[in-house]
PDB file of C-alpha atoms in Angstrom:
ATOM      1  CA  MET A   1     -10.428  -2.514  22.935  1.00 48.00           C
ATOM      2  CA  ALA A   2      -9.236  -6.021  23.360  1.00 54.00           C
ATOM      3  CA  GLU A   3     -11.597  -9.085  23.425  1.00 78.00           C
ATOM      4  CA  LYS A   4     -12.062 -11.105  26.351  1.00 92.00           C
ATOM      5  CA  PRO A   5      -8.882 -13.220  27.234  1.00 97.00           C
ATOM      6  CA  ARG A   6      -9.554 -16.776  27.913  1.00 97.00           C
ATOM      7  CA  LEU A   7      -8.298 -18.575  30.862  1.00 97.00           C
ATOM      8  CA  LYS A   8      -7.998 -22.303  31.872  1.00 97.00           C
ATOM      9  CA  LEU A   9      -6.797 -23.204  35.340  1.00 97.00           C
ATOM     10  CA  PRO A  10      -8.163 -25.633  38.085  1.00 97.00           C
ATOM     11  CA  LYS A  11     -10.693 -24.267  40.631  1.00 97.00           C
ATOM     12  CA  GLU A  12      -9.151 -26.249  43.405  1.00 97.00           C
ATOM     13  CA  ALA A  13      -5.835 -27.571  44.219  1.00 97.00           C
ATOM     14  CA  LYS A  14      -3.911 -29.195  47.184  1.00 97.00           C
ATOM     15  CA  LYS A  15      -1.671 -26.993  48.937  1.00 97.00           C
ATOM     16  CA  GLY A  16       2.001 -26.916  47.424  1.00 96.00           C
ATOM     17  CA  ALA A  17       0.658 -28.231  44.090  1.00 97.00           C
ATOM     18  CA  VAL A  18       2.137 -26.910  40.917  1.00 97.00           C
ATOM     19  CA  ILE A  19      -0.893 -26.088  38.758  1.00 98.00           C
ATOM     20  CA  GLU A  20      -0.750 -25.540  35.200  1.00 98.00           C
ATOM     21  CA  ILE A  21      -2.207 -22.048  33.722  1.00 98.00           C
ATOM     22  CA  LYS A  22      -3.370 -21.572  30.080  1.00 98.00           C
ATOM     23  CA  THR A  23      -4.036 -17.839  28.908  1.00 98.00           C
ATOM     24  CA  LEU A  24      -5.085 -16.515  25.488  1.00 98.00           C
ATOM     25  CA  ILE A  25      -5.985 -13.133  24.466  1.00 97.00           C
ATOM     26  CA  PRO A  26      -7.714 -12.230  20.898  1.00 97.00           C
ATOM     27  CA  HIS A  27      -5.247  -9.890  19.390  1.00 96.00           C
ATOM     28  CA  ALA A  28      -3.840  -9.500  15.688  1.00 94.00           C
ATOM     29  CA  MET A  29      -0.227  -8.882  16.920  1.00 95.00           C
ATOM     30  CA  GLN A  30       0.604  -6.455  14.050  1.00 94.00           C
ATOM     31  CA  THR A  31       4.260  -6.867  13.522  1.00 93.00           C
ATOM     32  CA  GLY A  32       4.705  -3.305  11.786  1.00 91.00           C
ATOM     33  CA  LEU A  33       6.395  -5.297   8.921  1.00 89.00           C
ATOM     34  CA  VAL A  34       3.298  -6.172   7.012  1.00 88.00           C
ATOM     35  CA  LYS A  35       1.926  -3.789   4.288  1.00 89.00           C
ATOM     36  CA  ASP A  36      -1.695  -3.264   3.045  1.00 88.00           C
ATOM     37  CA  LYS A  37      -3.082  -3.764  -0.162  1.00 90.00           C
ATOM     38  CA  ASP A  38      -1.929  -0.194  -1.001  1.00 91.00           C
ATOM     39  CA  GLY A  39       1.641  -0.913  -0.025  1.00 90.00           C
ATOM     40  CA  LYS A  40       1.706   1.050   3.160  1.00 91.00           C
ATOM     41  CA  ALA A  41       3.167  -0.417   6.158  1.00 91.00           C
ATOM     42  CA  ILE A  42       0.213  -1.325   8.735  1.00 92.00           C
ATOM     43  CA  PRO A  43       1.728   0.155  11.895  1.00 93.00           C
ATOM     44  CA  ARG A  44       2.996  -2.103  14.837  1.00 94.00           C
ATOM     45  CA  LYS A  45       0.344  -3.031  17.640  1.00 96.00           C
ATOM     46  CA  ILE A  46       1.145  -5.856  19.678  1.00 96.00           C
ATOM     47  CA  ILE A  47       0.593  -7.028  23.225  1.00 97.00           C
ATOM     48  CA  ASN A  48       4.098  -6.477  24.479  1.00 97.00           C
ATOM     49  CA  LYS A  49       3.869  -7.561  28.295  1.00 98.00           C
ATOM     50  CA  PHE A  50       2.179 -10.154  30.080  1.00 98.00           C
ATOM     51  CA  THR A  51       1.713 -10.610  33.725  1.00 98.00           C
ATOM     52  CA  ALA A  52       0.435 -13.054  36.085  1.00 98.00           C
ATOM     53  CA  GLU A  53       0.070 -12.365  40.000  1.00 98.00           C
ATOM     54  CA  PHE A  54      -1.288 -14.478  42.711  1.00 98.00           C
ATOM     55  CA  ASN A  55      -2.548 -12.681  45.796  1.00 97.00           C
ATOM     56  CA  GLY A  56      -0.627  -9.501  44.712  1.00 97.00           C
ATOM     57  CA  LYS A  57       2.757 -11.511  44.357  1.00 97.00           C
ATOM     58  CA  PRO A  58       4.562 -11.761  41.156  1.00 97.00           C
ATOM     59  CA  VAL A  59       4.108 -15.451  39.734  1.00 98.00           C
ATOM     60  CA  PHE A  60       5.204 -15.308  35.987  1.00 98.00           C
ATOM     61  CA  SER A  61       5.631 -12.622  33.530  1.00 98.00           C
ATOM     62  CA  ALA A  62       6.540 -12.163  29.770  1.00 98.00           C
ATOM     63  CA  ASN A  63       8.130  -9.600  27.582  1.00 98.00           C
ATOM     64  CA  ILE A  64       6.631 -10.271  24.232  1.00 98.00           C
ATOM     65  CA  GLU A  65       8.029  -9.362  20.817  1.00 97.00           C
ATOM     66  CA  PRO A  66       6.368  -9.271  17.243  1.00 96.00           C
ATOM     67  CA  ALA A  67       7.657 -12.535  16.655  1.00 96.00           C
ATOM     68  CA  VAL A  68       4.880 -13.891  18.943  1.00 97.00           C
ATOM     69  CA  ALA A  69       1.996 -15.458  17.043  1.00 96.00           C
ATOM     70  CA  ALA A  70      -1.533 -13.636  16.833  1.00 96.00           C
ATOM     71  CA  ASN A  71      -3.852 -14.336  19.612  1.00 97.00           C
ATOM     72  CA  PRO A  72      -0.929 -14.569  22.276  1.00 97.00           C
ATOM     73  CA  TYR A  73      -0.745 -18.040  24.071  1.00 98.00           C
ATOM     74  CA  LEU A  74       0.959 -18.574  27.265  1.00 98.00           C
ATOM     75  CA  GLN A  75       1.031 -21.732  29.345  1.00 98.00           C
ATOM     76  CA  PHE A  76       2.984 -21.940  32.680  1.00 98.00           C
ATOM     77  CA  THR A  77       2.818 -23.043  35.956  1.00 98.00           C
ATOM     78  CA  ALA A  78       2.123 -21.626  39.701  1.00 98.00           C
ATOM     79  CA  LYS A  79       2.714 -23.131  43.198  1.00 97.00           C
ATOM     80  CA  VAL A  80      -0.224 -22.507  45.305  1.00 97.00           C
ATOM     81  CA  GLU A  81       0.222 -22.642  49.113  1.00 97.00           C
ATOM     82  CA  GLU A  82      -3.067 -20.838  49.921  1.00 97.00           C
ATOM     83  CA  SER A  83      -6.537 -19.970  48.545  1.00 98.00           C
ATOM     84  CA  GLY A  84      -6.627 -16.755  46.550  1.00 97.00           C
ATOM     85  CA  THR A  85      -6.867 -15.091  43.523  1.00 98.00           C
ATOM     86  CA  PHE A  86      -4.917 -14.933  40.417  1.00 98.00           C
ATOM     87  CA  LYS A  87      -4.694 -11.732  38.366  1.00 98.00           C
ATOM     88  CA  PHE A  88      -3.554 -11.593  34.788  1.00 98.00           C
ATOM     89  CA  SER A  89      -2.870  -8.406  32.794  1.00 98.00           C
ATOM     90  CA  TRP A  90      -2.016  -7.866  29.049  1.00 98.00           C
ATOM     91  CA  THR A  91      -0.423  -4.531  27.956  1.00 97.00           C
ATOM     92  CA  ASP A  92      -0.978  -3.212  24.323  1.00 97.00           C
ATOM     93  CA  ASP A  93       1.411  -1.136  22.493  1.00 96.00           C
ATOM     94  CA  ASP A  94      -1.188   1.627  22.526  1.00 95.00           C
ATOM     95  CA  GLY A  95      -1.273   1.706  26.584  1.00 96.00           C
ATOM     96  CA  THR A  96      -4.205  -0.362  26.910  1.00 95.00           C
ATOM     97  CA  VAL A  97      -4.101  -2.921  29.681  1.00 96.00           C
ATOM     98  CA  THR A  98      -6.643  -5.656  29.764  1.00 97.00           C
ATOM     99  CA  THR A  99      -6.918  -7.704  32.961  1.00 97.00           C
ATOM    100  CA  ALA A 100      -8.656 -10.973  34.058  1.00 97.00           C
ATOM    101  CA  GLU A 101      -8.963 -12.616  37.423  1.00 97.00           C
ATOM    102  CA  GLU A 102      -9.796 -16.193  38.519  1.00 97.00           C
ATOM    103  CA  GLN A 103     -10.086 -17.823  42.182  1.00 97.00           C
ATOM    104  CA  ILE A 104      -8.489 -20.960  43.472  1.00 98.00           C
ATOM    105  CA  THR A 105      -9.499 -22.663  46.583  1.00 98.00           C
ATOM    106  CA  VAL A 106      -6.425 -24.406  48.259  1.00 97.00           C
ATOM    107  CA  SER A 107      -6.690 -27.110  50.782  1.00 95.00           C
TER     108      SER A 107
ATOM    109  CA  MET B   1      -5.874 -20.802 -25.276  1.00 44.00           C
ATOM    110  CA  ARG B   2      -2.334 -21.063 -24.779  1.00 49.00           C
ATOM    111  CA  ARG B   3      -2.041 -17.337 -24.061  1.00 51.00           C
ATOM    112  CA  LEU B   4      -4.887 -17.374 -21.500  1.00 47.00           C
ATOM    113  CA  SER B   5      -3.001 -20.104 -19.394  1.00 57.00           C
ATOM    114  CA  ARG B   6       0.304 -18.178 -19.576  1.00 58.00           C
ATOM    115  CA  ARG B   7      -1.778 -15.234 -18.221  1.00 57.00           C
ATOM    116  CA  ALA B   8      -3.534 -17.091 -15.583  1.00 54.00           C
ATOM    117  CA  ALA B   9      -0.009 -18.296 -14.442  1.00 53.00           C
ATOM    118  CA  LEU B  10       1.656 -14.894 -14.486  1.00 50.00           C
ATOM    119  CA  ALA B  11      -1.383 -13.651 -12.450  1.00 51.00           C
ATOM    120  CA  ALA B  12      -0.833 -16.396 -10.020  1.00 49.00           C
ATOM    121  CA  GLY B  13       2.847 -15.672  -9.766  1.00 49.00           C
ATOM    122  CA  ALA B  14       2.220 -11.992  -9.059  1.00 48.00           C
ATOM    123  CA  GLY B  15       0.008 -13.029  -6.197  1.00 46.00           C
ATOM    124  CA  GLY B  16       2.596 -15.035  -4.911  1.00 45.00           C
ATOM    125  CA  VAL B  17       4.793 -12.402  -5.017  1.00 43.00           C
ATOM    126  CA  ALA B  18       2.530  -9.945  -3.326  1.00 42.00           C
ATOM    127  CA  LEU B  19       1.838 -12.535  -0.669  1.00 43.00           C
ATOM    128  CA  SER B  20       5.550 -12.940   0.237  1.00 44.00           C
ATOM    129  CA  VAL B  21       5.664  -8.980   0.422  1.00 41.00           C
ATOM    130  CA  VAL B  22       2.954  -8.888   2.894  1.00 42.00           C
ATOM    131  CA  GLY B  23       4.672 -11.630   5.035  1.00 48.00           C
ATOM    132  CA  TRP B  24       7.970 -10.932   6.645  1.00 47.00           C
ATOM    133  CA  HIS B  25       9.956  -9.725   3.898  1.00 47.00           C
ATOM    134  CA  GLY B  26       9.659  -5.966   4.173  1.00 42.00           C
ATOM    135  CA  LYS B  27      12.831  -6.002   6.197  1.00 46.00           C
ATOM    136  CA  ALA B  28      16.126  -8.050   5.914  1.00 51.00           C
ATOM    137  CA  ARG B  29      16.226 -10.928   8.253  1.00 62.00           C
ATOM    138  CA  ALA B  30      18.092 -10.420  11.579  1.00 64.00           C
ATOM    139  CA  GLY B  31      20.488 -13.248  11.203  1.00 86.00           C
ATOM    140  CA  VAL B  32      22.995 -15.023  13.469  1.00 92.00           C
ATOM    141  CA  LYS B  33      24.949 -12.142  14.407  1.00 93.00           C
ATOM    142  CA  GLU B  34      21.703  -9.854  15.463  1.00 94.00           C
ATOM    143  CA  ALA B  35      20.591 -12.911  17.584  1.00 95.00           C
ATOM    144  CA  ALA B  36      24.103 -13.269  19.080  1.00 95.00           C
ATOM    145  CA  ASP B  37      24.203  -9.389  19.902  1.00 95.00           C
ATOM    146  CA  GLU B  38      20.792  -9.825  21.758  1.00 95.00           C
ATOM    147  CA  VAL B  39      22.310 -12.992  23.811  1.00 96.00           C
ATOM    148  CA  ALA B  40      25.418 -10.741  24.556  1.00 96.00           C
ATOM    149  CA  LYS B  41      23.328  -7.964  25.924  1.00 96.00           C
ATOM    150  CA  PHE B  42      21.258 -10.553  27.993  1.00 96.00           C
ATOM    151  CA  VAL B  43      24.402 -12.315  29.407  1.00 96.00           C
ATOM    152  CA  GLY B  44      26.227  -8.916  30.135  1.00 94.00           C
ATOM    153  CA  GLY B  45      29.663 -10.534  29.721  1.00 92.00           C
ATOM    154  CA  ALA B  46      29.199 -13.952  31.448  1.00 94.00           C
ATOM    155  CA  THR B  47      29.478 -17.017  29.852  1.00 94.00           C
ATOM    156  CA  ALA B  48      26.567 -19.356  29.130  1.00 95.00           C
ATOM    157  CA  GLU B  49      26.826 -22.718  29.759  1.00 95.00           C
ATOM    158  CA  LYS B  50      25.397 -25.418  27.608  1.00 96.00           C
ATOM    159  CA  GLY B  51      22.588 -27.540  29.013  1.00 93.00           C
ATOM    160  CA  LYS B  52      19.787 -27.532  31.846  1.00 95.00           C
ATOM    161  CA  ILE B  53      17.479 -26.321  29.074  1.00 97.00           C
ATOM    162  CA  SER B  54      14.953 -28.520  26.905  1.00 97.00           C
ATOM    163  CA  ILE B  55      13.465 -26.604  23.800  1.00 97.00           C
ATOM    164  CA  GLU B  56      10.442 -28.176  22.533  1.00 97.00           C
ATOM    165  CA  LEU B  57       9.679 -27.250  18.982  1.00 96.00           C
ATOM    166  CA  PRO B  58       8.444 -29.160  15.998  1.00 94.00           C
ATOM    167  CA  GLU B  59      11.048 -30.539  13.765  1.00 92.00           C
ATOM    168  CA  ILE B  60       9.259 -29.302  10.619  1.00 93.00           C
ATOM    169  CA  ALA B  61       6.736 -26.371  11.048  1.00 91.00           C
ATOM    170  CA  GLU B  62       4.105 -26.500   8.228  1.00 87.00           C
ATOM    171  CA  ASN B  63       2.911 -23.019   9.002  1.00 88.00           C
ATOM    172  CA  GLY B  64       5.605 -20.513  10.200  1.00 90.00           C
ATOM    173  CA  SER B  65       2.801 -17.924  11.387  1.00 92.00           C
ATOM    174  CA  THR B  66       2.063 -20.005  14.563  1.00 95.00           C
ATOM    175  CA  VAL B  67       4.490 -22.548  15.868  1.00 96.00           C
ATOM    176  CA  PRO B  68       4.346 -23.986  19.400  1.00 97.00           C
ATOM    177  CA  LEU B  69       7.260 -23.702  21.521  1.00 98.00           C
ATOM    178  CA  THR B  70       7.842 -25.155  25.116  1.00 98.00           C
ATOM    179  CA  VAL B  71      11.093 -24.082  27.118  1.00 98.00           C
ATOM    180  CA  THR B  72      11.732 -25.985  30.167  1.00 98.00           C
ATOM    181  CA  VAL B  73      14.842 -25.224  32.318  1.00 98.00           C
ATOM    182  CA  ASP B  74      15.799 -27.850  34.902  1.00 97.00           C
ATOM    183  CA  ALA B  75      16.057 -25.702  38.171  1.00 96.00           C
ATOM    184  CA  PRO B  76      14.877 -26.298  41.855  1.00 96.00           C
ATOM    185  CA  MET B  77      12.667 -23.263  41.703  1.00 97.00           C
ATOM    186  CA  THR B  78      13.252 -22.588  45.514  1.00 96.00           C
ATOM    187  CA  ALA B  79      13.574 -19.043  46.897  1.00 96.00           C
ATOM    188  CA  GLU B  80      17.471 -19.660  47.061  1.00 96.00           C
ATOM    189  CA  ASN B  81      17.903 -21.376  43.741  1.00 97.00           C
ATOM    190  CA  TYR B  82      15.795 -20.434  40.719  1.00 97.00           C
ATOM    191  CA  VAL B  83      15.441 -19.620  37.114  1.00 98.00           C
ATOM    192  CA  SER B  84      14.629 -15.908  36.772  1.00 98.00           C
ATOM    193  CA  ASP B  85      14.770 -14.955  33.183  1.00 98.00           C
ATOM    194  CA  VAL B  86      14.624 -16.902  30.045  1.00 98.00           C
ATOM    195  CA  LEU B  87      15.393 -15.178  26.521  1.00 98.00           C
ATOM    196  CA  VAL B  88      14.048 -16.719  23.527  1.00 98.00           C
ATOM    197  CA  VAL B  89      15.760 -15.326  20.198  1.00 97.00           C
ATOM    198  CA  SER B  90      15.729 -15.936  16.664  1.00 96.00           C
ATOM    199  CA  GLU B  91      18.414 -16.348  14.014  1.00 95.00           C
ATOM    200  CA  GLY B  92      16.289 -16.039  10.898  1.00 94.00           C
ATOM    201  CA  ASN B  93      13.283 -13.567  11.738  1.00 94.00           C
ATOM    202  CA  PRO B  94      13.392 -10.042  10.586  1.00 92.00           C
ATOM    203  CA  ASN B  95      14.080  -9.010  14.441  1.00 93.00           C
ATOM    204  CA  PRO B  96      16.018 -11.261  16.929  1.00 95.00           C
ATOM    205  CA  GLY B  97      13.669 -10.949  19.901  1.00 96.00           C
ATOM    206  CA  VAL B  98      10.957 -13.336  20.254  1.00 97.00           C
ATOM    207  CA  ILE B  99       9.950 -13.437  24.259  1.00 98.00           C
ATOM    208  CA  THR B 100      11.485 -13.258  27.389  1.00 98.00           C
ATOM    209  CA  PHE B 101      10.038 -15.207  30.193  1.00 98.00           C
ATOM    210  CA  HIS B 102      10.265 -14.104  33.938  1.00 98.00           C
ATOM    211  CA  PHE B 103       9.893 -16.613  36.309  1.00 98.00           C
ATOM    212  CA  THR B 104       9.856 -16.504  40.425  1.00 98.00           C
ATOM    213  CA  PRO B 105      10.032 -19.249  42.815  1.00 97.00           C
ATOM    214  CA  MET B 106       6.054 -19.123  42.803  1.00 97.00           C
ATOM    215  CA  SER B 107       6.261 -20.377  39.347  1.00 98.00           C
ATOM    216  CA  GLY B 108       6.771 -23.927  40.973  1.00 97.00           C
ATOM    217  CA  LYS B 109       8.725 -24.969  37.445  1.00 97.00           C
ATOM    218  CA  ALA B 110      10.656 -22.972  35.066  1.00 98.00           C
ATOM    219  CA  GLU B 111       8.657 -23.838  31.979  1.00 98.00           C
ATOM    220  CA  ALA B 112       6.487 -21.952  29.597  1.00 98.00           C
ATOM    221  CA  GLN B 113       4.778 -22.547  26.244  1.00 98.00           C
ATOM    222  CA  THR B 114       3.807 -20.038  23.692  1.00 98.00           C
ATOM    223  CA  ARG B 115       3.075 -19.826  19.992  1.00 97.00           C
ATOM    224  CA  ILE B 116       5.709 -18.140  17.589  1.00 97.00           C
ATOM    225  CA  ARG B 117       6.099 -16.864  14.209  1.00 95.00           C
ATOM    226  CA  LEU B 118       9.186 -18.117  12.123  1.00 94.00           C
ATOM    227  CA  ALA B 119       9.978 -16.425   8.753  1.00 92.00           C
ATOM    228  CA  ALA B 120      12.172 -19.315   7.745  1.00 91.00           C
ATOM    229  CA  THR B 121      14.025 -22.371   8.536  1.00 92.00           C
ATOM    230  CA  GLN B 122      16.124 -21.264  11.472  1.00 95.00           C
ATOM    231  CA  ASN B 123      17.765 -21.785  14.893  1.00 95.00           C
ATOM    232  CA  ILE B 124      15.875 -20.705  18.094  1.00 96.00           C
ATOM    233  CA  VAL B 125      18.088 -20.021  20.751  1.00 97.00           C
ATOM    234  CA  VAL B 126      17.462 -20.153  24.432  1.00 98.00           C
ATOM    235  CA  VAL B 127      19.425 -18.577  27.235  1.00 98.00           C
ATOM    236  CA  ALA B 128      18.243 -18.992  30.955  1.00 98.00           C
ATOM    237  CA  LYS B 129      19.487 -16.980  33.829  1.00 98.00           C
ATOM    238  CA  THR B 130      19.444 -17.987  37.599  1.00 97.00           C
ATOM    239  CA  ASN B 131      18.793 -15.966  40.534  1.00 97.00           C
ATOM    240  CA  GLY B 132      22.638 -16.426  41.371  1.00 95.00           C
ATOM    241  CA  GLY B 133      23.802 -14.971  37.867  1.00 95.00           C
ATOM    242  CA  GLN B 134      24.564 -18.196  36.341  1.00 96.00           C
ATOM    243  CA  PHE B 135      23.559 -18.688  32.586  1.00 97.00           C
ATOM    244  CA  TYR B 136      22.718 -21.669  30.453  1.00 97.00           C
ATOM    245  CA  THR B 137      21.979 -21.761  26.825  1.00 97.00           C
ATOM    246  CA  ALA B 138      20.472 -24.300  24.216  1.00 97.00           C
ATOM    247  CA  GLN B 139      19.632 -24.127  20.534  1.00 96.00           C
ATOM    248  CA  LYS B 140      17.114 -25.910  18.337  1.00 96.00           C
ATOM    249  CA  GLN B 141      16.780 -25.896  14.621  1.00 95.00           C
ATOM    250  CA  VAL B 142      13.306 -25.735  13.011  1.00 95.00           C
ATOM    251  CA  LYS B 143      12.559 -26.229   9.337  1.00 93.00           C
ATOM    252  CA  VAL B 144       9.871 -23.995   8.168  1.00 91.00           C
ATOM    253  CA  THR B 145       7.969 -25.116   4.941  1.00 86.00           C
ATOM    254  CA  ILE B 146       5.050 -22.638   4.377  1.00 66.00           C
ATOM    255  CA  GLY B 147       5.039 -19.305   4.850  1.00 50.00           C
ATOM    256  CA  GLY B 148       8.868 -19.246   5.179  1.00 45.00           C
ATOM    257  CA  CYS B 149       9.735 -19.504   1.430  1.00 49.00           C
ATOM    258  CA  GLY B 150      10.822 -22.997   1.842  1.00 45.00           C
ATOM    259  CA  GLY B 151      13.928 -21.605   3.665  1.00 42.00           C
TER     260      GLY B 151
END
């Protein structure tokens, strides 16, 4: 099970503002190319998909390859027109989906 | 005394080789052709114009295992005119794919930052697609000094 993701975004914003969102999820991002000390390949296991929604509507997403560094970090923006909830999700190669939510008040 | 130090040197050398095997060298590098193939798949026969994209990467990456990358595409990001997809490919990693960003008008800006792995000194190629089906491209070279065999 993945560890708790970290989020950084403002709690409040003016209507129509473009806010910055930073996310990070602790994950080894095994590429499948690395060998252990016995020379056996460590199987690939990465976060392959990230999505960000605001009030149920897609804001930003990313298809992630093994070339993204361990503990995948993503920074992006969102234009907010109303108060609501951001929902973020990270999909692991093994099918596990980790989600996190954050509220924002828009005035 | 001399023998000992030679042994030490050999051991250190073997360690170095093991380390590089553990890294990215299990598989041949993707290369320019594979990167171009990925781009061709993405554009699907269309031509990508140069420009509109800014790629922020360090000129010299001291540690190839985590290199900050920021991609910004100049676009109004309105419902009528926005950048929908941005493909990032590598010419020098074992696999060409790095990441694909998907934006919507709700993104506000076509800008994203992440941290990537680079196996060697190479070009990073970025291709952006607009909702109208236009493509833009840019590339940037990054020199990798450690964890990349000095490329």
